XYZ file of C-alpha atoms in Angstrom:
511
model
C 7.027 -8.266 -17.572
C 8.957 -9.541 -15.301
C 12.034 -12.395 -16.682
C 10.745 -15.313 -13.950
C 14.433 -17.132 -15.542
C 16.089 -14.641 -12.402
C 13.912 -12.499 -10.717
C 12.026 -13.389 -7.189
C 8.767 -11.323 -7.088
C 8.247 -11.039 -3.362
C 4.328 -11.351 -3.381
C 1.469 -12.435 -6.417
C 1.251 -8.161 -6.511
C 2.079 -6.618 -10.178
C 5.547 -6.818 -9.544
C 6.802 -5.224 -12.957
C 6.690 -6.240 -16.382
C 8.986 -6.363 -17.993
C 8.172 -4.619 -21.270
C 7.171 -7.063 -24.862
C 9.670 -7.446 -27.650
C 9.532 -8.644 -30.742
C 11.338 -8.120 -34.153
C 12.233 -4.846 -36.149
C 10.058 -3.614 -38.753
C 10.352 -0.738 -40.112
C 7.779 1.438 -42.226
C 6.857 0.509 -46.378
C 3.610 1.085 -47.714
C 0.900 1.525 -50.650
C -0.971 4.643 -50.422
C -1.545 6.018 -47.291
C -1.594 2.917 -45.472
C 1.465 1.307 -44.036
C 3.032 -2.051 -43.488
C 5.785 -2.630 -41.558
C 7.959 -5.752 -41.000
C 10.902 -7.511 -41.533
C 14.321 -8.949 -40.140
C 17.289 -6.845 -39.381
C 20.556 -7.720 -39.487
C 21.249 -9.845 -35.878
C 23.836 -11.270 -33.593
C 22.136 -15.036 -34.641
C 23.160 -14.754 -38.612
C 24.264 -12.831 -41.375
C 21.874 -11.411 -43.203
C 21.360 -9.091 -46.833
C 19.583 -6.342 -47.077
C 18.602 -3.430 -44.163
C 16.677 -0.567 -43.636
C 15.022 1.161 -45.563
C 16.798 4.645 -46.413
C 16.329 7.067 -44.544
C 12.833 8.720 -44.254
C 11.049 6.102 -44.666
C 9.716 5.589 -41.775
C 6.409 7.356 -40.541
C 4.848 10.537 -38.392
C 1.923 9.749 -35.735
C -0.892 9.624 -37.959
C 0.143 10.478 -41.635
C 0.961 7.645 -43.286
C 4.567 7.983 -45.612
C 4.293 7.304 -49.033
C 6.795 5.069 -50.235
C 7.177 1.855 -52.549
C 5.671 -1.287 -51.275
C 8.444 -3.996 -50.588
C 7.695 -7.489 -50.087
C 7.897 -9.726 -46.743
C 5.214 -7.369 -45.228
C 2.367 -8.435 -44.473
C -0.330 -6.449 -43.658
C -4.248 -7.226 -42.023
C -7.486 -6.332 -44.062
C -10.957 -7.408 -42.393
C -13.058 -8.856 -44.811
C -15.785 -7.220 -44.088
C -15.095 -2.914 -43.765
C -17.327 -1.118 -41.643
C -17.139 -3.379 -38.986
C -16.090 -0.755 -35.873
C -14.674 -3.237 -32.375
C -17.803 -4.351 -30.737
C -16.401 -5.866 -27.061
C -18.041 -9.662 -27.133
C -17.334 -13.205 -28.527
C -20.274 -14.135 -31.003
C -21.065 -18.246 -31.254
C -20.030 -18.796 -33.950
C -15.898 -17.589 -31.947
C -16.740 -19.542 -29.166
C -17.723 -23.060 -31.439
C -14.493 -21.688 -33.095
C -12.265 -21.262 -29.710
C -12.923 -24.105 -28.133
C -12.960 -26.589 -30.702
C -8.677 -25.127 -30.741
C -8.535 -26.210 -26.921
C -10.037 -29.703 -27.642
C -7.164 -30.176 -30.183
C -5.012 -28.922 -27.290
C -5.857 -31.438 -25.030
C -4.395 -29.607 -22.040
C -1.577 -29.014 -24.125
C -0.234 -25.211 -22.749
C -0.257 -23.502 -25.573
C 2.772 -22.065 -28.371
C 3.273 -20.454 -31.360
C 0.555 -21.357 -34.406
C 1.449 -19.675 -37.869
C 3.790 -17.648 -36.504
C 5.883 -16.188 -40.027
C 9.465 -15.849 -39.941
C 9.975 -12.842 -40.271
C 6.646 -10.950 -40.376
C 4.262 -9.257 -37.767
C 1.062 -8.502 -39.348
C 0.206 -4.250 -39.097
C -3.585 -3.663 -38.501
C -4.531 -0.136 -40.208
C -7.723 -0.267 -38.964
C -10.187 0.340 -36.568
C -13.195 0.280 -38.797
C -12.112 -3.343 -39.647
C -11.123 -4.781 -37.334
C -12.865 -6.779 -34.785
C -12.923 -8.751 -32.012
C -12.993 -11.837 -33.312
C -10.317 -10.807 -35.831
C -7.623 -10.377 -33.052
C -9.466 -13.634 -30.924
C -9.239 -15.906 -33.812
C -6.687 -14.595 -35.573
C -3.797 -13.767 -32.425
C -5.233 -14.882 -29.919
C -5.988 -18.117 -30.262
C -3.248 -18.792 -33.058
C -0.382 -16.900 -29.671
C 0.695 -14.838 -32.095
C 2.416 -10.945 -32.237
C 0.377 -8.042 -34.560
C 0.923 -4.921 -34.137
C -2.125 -1.732 -34.286
C -1.252 1.135 -36.013
C -1.885 4.513 -33.849
C -6.245 5.551 -35.215
C -6.331 3.246 -32.951
C -5.196 5.485 -29.511
C -6.290 8.498 -30.521
C -8.679 9.755 -29.131
C -5.653 8.949 -26.282
C -5.893 11.221 -23.550
C -1.996 10.280 -22.966
C -1.364 11.110 -26.506
C -3.026 14.874 -27.113
C -1.579 15.766 -22.933
C 1.200 14.031 -22.209
C 3.135 14.887 -25.603
C 4.359 18.152 -27.296
C 3.344 19.265 -30.333
C 6.765 18.448 -31.513
C 6.342 14.613 -30.628
C 8.361 14.916 -27.344
C 7.492 13.823 -23.653
C 5.975 17.072 -22.396
C 7.598 17.183 -18.914
C 5.262 21.094 -17.376
C 2.426 18.184 -17.878
C 3.555 15.939 -16.145
C 5.327 18.016 -13.725
C 2.197 19.730 -12.910
C 0.198 17.111 -12.564
C 2.773 14.308 -11.020
C 5.761 15.548 -9.494
C 5.031 14.730 -6.018
C 4.338 11.255 -7.011
C 6.129 9.023 -5.466
C 7.796 6.038 -8.965
C 10.975 2.920 -9.969
C 13.453 4.048 -11.531
C 15.495 0.774 -12.959
C 19.655 1.484 -13.784
C 19.552 0.444 -16.859
C 23.819 0.664 -16.907
C 23.976 -1.756 -13.079
C 23.102 -6.082 -13.962
C 21.371 -7.535 -11.293
C 20.756 -11.178 -11.791
C 18.983 -11.272 -15.554
C 17.423 -7.456 -14.036
C 18.266 -3.762 -13.116
C 18.386 -2.694 -9.524
C 16.172 -0.228 -8.290
C 14.713 2.219 -6.205
C 12.046 5.650 -5.946
C 11.985 8.948 -6.331
C 9.286 11.832 -6.729
C 8.769 12.403 -9.435
C 10.245 16.036 -10.095
C 13.979 14.690 -9.924
C 13.852 12.190 -12.415
C 12.586 14.116 -14.602
C 15.132 16.867 -13.513
C 17.437 13.660 -13.876
C 15.586 13.319 -18.227
C 16.296 16.844 -18.282
C 19.977 16.992 -16.903
C 20.230 13.606 -19.026
C 19.205 15.547 -22.367
C 21.380 17.909 -21.848
C 24.525 16.285 -20.888
C 24.399 14.292 -24.515
C 22.775 11.219 -23.520
C 24.989 10.457 -20.358
C 25.319 11.355 -16.067
C 27.645 10.416 -13.999
C 24.349 8.764 -12.340
C 23.563 6.006 -15.632
C 21.236 5.491 -16.922
C 17.954 5.187 -15.389
C 14.235 4.546 -17.165
C 10.406 4.578 -14.949
C 9.239 1.179 -15.548
C 6.163 -0.119 -13.505
C 4.446 2.819 -12.192
C 1.202 1.712 -11.026
C -0.357 4.871 -12.289
C -3.890 3.901 -12.511
C -4.138 3.054 -8.892
C -4.825 6.769 -8.425
C -9.120 6.566 -8.937
C -8.022 10.613 -9.193
C -5.596 9.824 -12.836
C -6.901 12.137 -15.527
C -8.348 10.391 -18.701
C -4.953 8.527 -19.722
C -6.582 6.009 -21.916
C -8.528 3.486 -22.906
C -8.946 -0.115 -22.323
C -9.356 -1.637 -26.751
C -12.066 -3.890 -26.369
C -9.242 -6.142 -27.593
C -7.551 -6.858 -25.087
C -11.035 -6.818 -22.246
C -11.278 -10.417 -20.933
C -8.136 -9.403 -17.450
C -8.665 -11.876 -15.717
C -5.385 -10.562 -14.414
C -6.572 -7.251 -13.133
C -9.891 -8.386 -12.639
C -8.943 -9.954 -9.953
C -6.987 -7.482 -8.354
C -9.676 -4.947 -8.395
C -11.895 -7.436 -7.080
C -9.318 -7.863 -3.943
C -8.911 -4.317 -4.425
C -5.162 -3.896 -3.335
C -2.591 -3.712 -7.223
C -2.771 -4.690 -10.240
C -0.708 -5.014 -13.529
C -1.100 -2.195 -15.450
C 2.059 0.158 -15.805
C 3.841 3.158 -16.942
C 7.172 3.450 -18.538
C 9.415 6.441 -20.068
C 13.081 7.199 -20.055
C 15.222 8.583 -22.167
C 17.241 7.080 -25.613
C 19.147 4.373 -24.188
C 17.308 3.126 -21.457
C 15.697 -0.670 -21.737
C 14.842 -3.838 -21.128
C 17.121 -7.429 -20.848
C 15.977 -10.291 -22.019
C 12.757 -12.094 -20.605
C 9.072 -13.131 -20.676
C 6.824 -12.092 -19.323
C 5.703 -12.430 -15.363
C 2.970 -16.009 -15.436
C 3.298 -16.047 -19.020
C 0.765 -13.551 -19.065
C -0.203 -11.703 -22.194
C 0.745 -8.004 -22.707
C 0.294 -5.122 -24.413
C 2.469 -2.142 -24.790
C 1.689 1.589 -27.098
C 4.028 3.777 -27.410
C 2.811 7.904 -26.496
C 5.336 9.279 -27.102
C 8.927 7.779 -29.019
C 10.126 5.038 -30.875
C 11.149 1.551 -29.304
C 13.001 -0.978 -31.274
C 12.248 -5.354 -29.871
C 13.572 -8.661 -30.350
C 10.804 -11.762 -30.289
C 11.792 -14.847 -29.748
C 8.023 -17.471 -29.988
C 8.471 -19.832 -27.308
C 11.034 -22.764 -27.381
C 14.075 -20.932 -29.157
C 14.929 -18.912 -25.211
C 16.083 -22.373 -24.992
C 18.986 -22.034 -27.601
C 20.008 -18.800 -26.131
C 20.723 -20.171 -23.541
C 24.590 -20.706 -22.087
C 26.633 -23.609 -20.884
C 25.508 -22.871 -16.933
C 22.343 -22.916 -18.040
C 21.281 -19.336 -18.218
C 19.290 -17.491 -19.695
C 21.487 -14.347 -21.697
C 21.139 -11.445 -19.834
C 21.339 -8.781 -23.731
C 20.290 -11.120 -26.738
C 22.682 -8.283 -28.868
C 25.807 -9.149 -27.214
C 28.630 -10.650 -28.958
C 29.100 -13.022 -26.156
C 26.070 -14.691 -27.697
C 28.619 -15.711 -30.735
C 30.947 -17.712 -29.243
C 30.096 -21.213 -29.122
C 31.861 -22.044 -25.826
C 29.743 -20.164 -23.643
C 26.374 -20.362 -25.862
C 26.743 -23.839 -27.549
C 22.912 -23.758 -28.596
C 23.080 -21.028 -30.537
C 23.389 -21.701 -33.117
C 20.132 -23.559 -32.708
C 18.633 -19.615 -32.546
C 16.396 -18.984 -35.051
C 16.380 -14.837 -35.735
C 15.046 -12.458 -33.949
C 12.003 -11.285 -35.127
C 12.759 -7.848 -34.793
C 9.830 -4.690 -35.189
C 10.223 -0.927 -34.287
C 7.142 0.488 -32.604
C 6.279 4.192 -34.002
C 4.837 7.491 -32.151
C 0.865 5.926 -30.987
C 1.103 2.115 -32.110
C 0.287 -0.506 -29.965
C 2.526 -3.746 -30.228
C 0.323 -6.930 -28.404
C 2.749 -9.485 -27.149
C 1.749 -13.354 -26.996
C 2.046 -15.699 -23.775
C 5.597 -17.130 -23.515
C 6.698 -15.146 -26.291
C 11.001 -14.025 -25.181
C 11.889 -10.561 -25.796
C 14.293 -7.249 -25.346
C 13.335 -4.002 -26.162
C 16.237 -0.615 -26.872
C 14.124 2.365 -26.720
C 15.344 4.850 -29.403
C 14.342 7.967 -28.847
C 12.717 9.451 -24.431
C 9.797 7.870 -24.994
C 6.891 7.095 -22.964
C 4.714 3.680 -22.671
C 1.467 2.246 -21.171
C 1.653 -1.135 -20.716
C 0.052 -4.144 -19.348
C 0.264 -7.998 -18.812
C -3.012 -9.857 -18.359
C -4.331 -13.444 -18.320
C -7.304 -15.187 -19.234
C -8.554 -18.520 -20.988
C -6.566 -18.133 -24.166
C -3.167 -18.642 -22.151
C -4.170 -20.024 -18.604
C -2.953 -22.822 -19.974
C -0.404 -22.189 -19.742
C 0.360 -20.068 -17.140
C -0.636 -23.476 -15.129
C 1.986 -25.031 -16.932
C 4.551 -22.289 -16.415
C 3.251 -22.732 -11.512
C 3.821 -26.106 -12.711
C 7.376 -26.136 -13.503
C 8.546 -22.902 -11.128
C 7.447 -25.615 -7.936
C 9.667 -28.268 -9.391
C 12.326 -25.809 -10.497
C 12.114 -24.842 -6.593
C 12.331 -28.937 -5.288
C 14.761 -29.554 -6.971
C 17.024 -26.796 -5.558
C 16.083 -28.173 -2.334
C 15.764 -31.536 -2.263
C 18.542 -32.479 -0.750
C 16.534 -31.206 2.793
C 13.494 -33.696 1.953
C 13.824 -36.396 4.195
C 15.163 -33.882 6.734
C 12.721 -30.915 6.866
C 9.465 -30.942 8.070
C 6.495 -29.656 6.152
C 9.098 -29.693 3.689
C 6.750 -30.101 1.041
C 4.987 -26.405 2.176
C 8.467 -24.604 2.284
C 8.479 -25.759 -1.231
C 5.432 -23.888 -1.578
C 6.150 -21.113 0.376
C 9.327 -19.931 -1.806
C 7.202 -20.667 -5.008
C 5.316 -17.783 -3.366
C 8.253 -14.970 -2.579
C 10.315 -16.299 -5.546
C 6.926 -16.554 -8.996
C 4.668 -14.331 -6.890
C 1.985 -17.301 -6.457
C 2.063 -20.331 -5.057
C -0.481 -23.506 -5.740
C -3.328 -21.878 -2.616
C -3.244 -18.597 -4.422
C -3.753 -19.206 -7.708
C -6.875 -21.757 -6.569
C -8.439 -18.778 -5.622
C -8.020 -16.994 -8.604
C -9.684 -19.812 -10.596
C -11.892 -19.521 -8.128
C -12.390 -15.426 -7.957
C -12.774 -15.732 -11.842
C -15.349 -18.348 -11.826
C -17.605 -17.320 -9.249
C -17.907 -13.941 -11.521
C -19.207 -16.159 -14.623
C -21.578 -18.754 -12.602
C -22.889 -14.732 -11.609
C -23.342 -13.639 -14.822
C -24.807 -17.226 -16.209
C -27.065 -17.648 -13.862
C -28.419 -13.394 -14.725
C -28.098 -14.525 -18.167
C -26.739 -11.574 -19.502
C -27.313 -10.420 -22.537
C -24.695 -9.112 -24.908
C -24.202 -5.396 -24.432
C -24.256 -6.174 -20.462
C -21.566 -5.831 -18.341
C -19.221 -8.548 -16.515
C -16.631 -8.489 -14.975
C -15.944 -4.897 -13.454
C -16.676 -1.705 -15.751
C -15.362 -1.350 -19.681
C -15.543 -5.052 -20.462
C -18.997 -6.308 -21.057
C -18.348 -9.196 -23.129
C -21.829 -10.837 -22.378
C -22.289 -14.951 -22.440
C -20.929 -16.683 -24.916
C -17.906 -15.071 -23.126
C -18.529 -16.285 -20.214
C -19.388 -19.626 -21.107
C -16.130 -19.916 -23.060
C -14.186 -18.972 -19.666
C -16.028 -21.418 -17.596
C -15.116 -23.904 -19.984
C -10.942 -22.895 -19.756
C -11.294 -22.856 -16.227
C -12.757 -26.299 -15.562
C -10.990 -28.068 -17.704
C -7.525 -26.851 -15.678
C -9.137 -26.464 -12.574
C -9.071 -30.159 -13.337
C -5.807 -30.835 -13.634
C -4.777 -27.874 -10.518
C -7.765 -30.548 -8.205
C -6.024 -34.529 -9.829
C -2.241 -32.389 -9.037
C 0.295 -34.568 -5.958
C 1.009 -31.429 -4.352
C -1.811 -29.520 -4.930
C -3.316 -32.409 -3.152
C -0.953 -32.004 -0.530
C -2.717 -28.518 0.587
C -4.922 -27.333 3.167
C -7.690 -26.917 1.905
C -10.382 -27.245 4.675
C -10.688 -23.500 4.942
C -11.617 -23.722 1.589
C -15.410 -22.498 0.450
C -16.188 -24.174 -1.734
C -14.004 -27.136 -1.755
C -12.243 -27.521 -4.834
C -14.515 -31.154 -5.997
C -17.105 -29.092 -5.167
C -16.633 -25.880 -6.829
C -14.792 -28.397 -9.894
C -18.667 -30.486 -9.224
C -20.017 -27.264 -10.475
C -18.217 -25.961 -13.300
C -18.345 -29.096 -14.690
C -22.644 -29.278 -15.257
C -22.591 -25.851 -16.009
C -20.462 -26.914 -19.466
C -23.198 -29.181 -20.040
C -25.670 -26.691 -19.914
C -23.317 -23.521 -21.804
C -23.313 -26.460 -24.688
C -26.207 -25.271 -26.313
C -26.114 -21.374 -25.127
């Protein structure tokens, strides 16, 4: 997703997400299943060790045979034979509500993240929705799902050749005349890359020439990013939304408006990459390699502050030797080494809220990436929006006393730079709240669909969602800059919606 530190988005429409971030893991295994996460040498700190010997990696769907090494983290659920089902149970809801009572409205950081280690989830049959919710979503820590979770996806069958490369001919037959956005990784534009649009067939022609030229081209290193393939209802069966990510308010909101989405396809040759960033609105994201491999560098929330240069800016490339210059980066010595991860074909990375990251394609790679917000990171999104408004107000503070409607103009500037302002955030909360209230009023059972096709999270999830909207909406309504908005045409009025939600929260406590 686009990092908010340096990019201006034109509207609160998906402007694209830069990929998630991570740490580097190499594959080590026990038996036929793998757990694989280590720190590799980085420009931040000298370390011993290094990569496992050549051949220690693994191929999709077939775990390698190699000695298990210390420092791994393998996730095994307590119960076997439990394929994940959509639905929050009463115990999970109580656990979550207790968690947020302890936070008292503060944005979630990263609770329990272990330096140099990330959990690898091996089997869909042994990992429930509650396992993910309590173990990773609430604590806001990354994890990686094995290729077994995506082996039935249509894109993994049809977009990839038998030798694991992108199937250019299939893509050309089905999507050759689609216009796609392409970034030039060799050109820095602020903390991102300039983009152009071209036909997919022209991009694939470039890609083939790039390979033939020894992964070099006078046109630069071009990366297809933020292709909204899923907007096309005629698209083939590309993927199945993992149940763990099915409480997705961001895409639910856009689907309700029938305008846009935050679902993206990325594809590019070896060497393409996404600069250092945190995902838009401090959303969560997930990323699946349909083919190829990626290297991720992850920094927990707050660590990025030690990476600011002497002018207060965040780095474009965290692997640059320039970061070793203490005059340019005086706080770098206080930054812990990044979590690094090598993501294999078919594997799925969960990127937590507010984790800055940088991603490199180690091979010719295609990936599917989603950004999403729900009750677990809603406070993070609201905190981010308040920070964005303060930054805008500081930038234009000298005109405060002379510019008519100064506060209104700050909201306009904020929307153009961040993609959303306080008014649209209220409408986002309202849409989600109304859909959850409707669900609770109908008394839907756990098997009933909610909030669009494929979610089906049931009444406990709806009650939890209402409680989260209520807490954040109370903060929004009390905010002085929100109170300056003209809300006379809002329906319902914010205070009325808040009162209705508070009554439902009290009633739903016994659900």
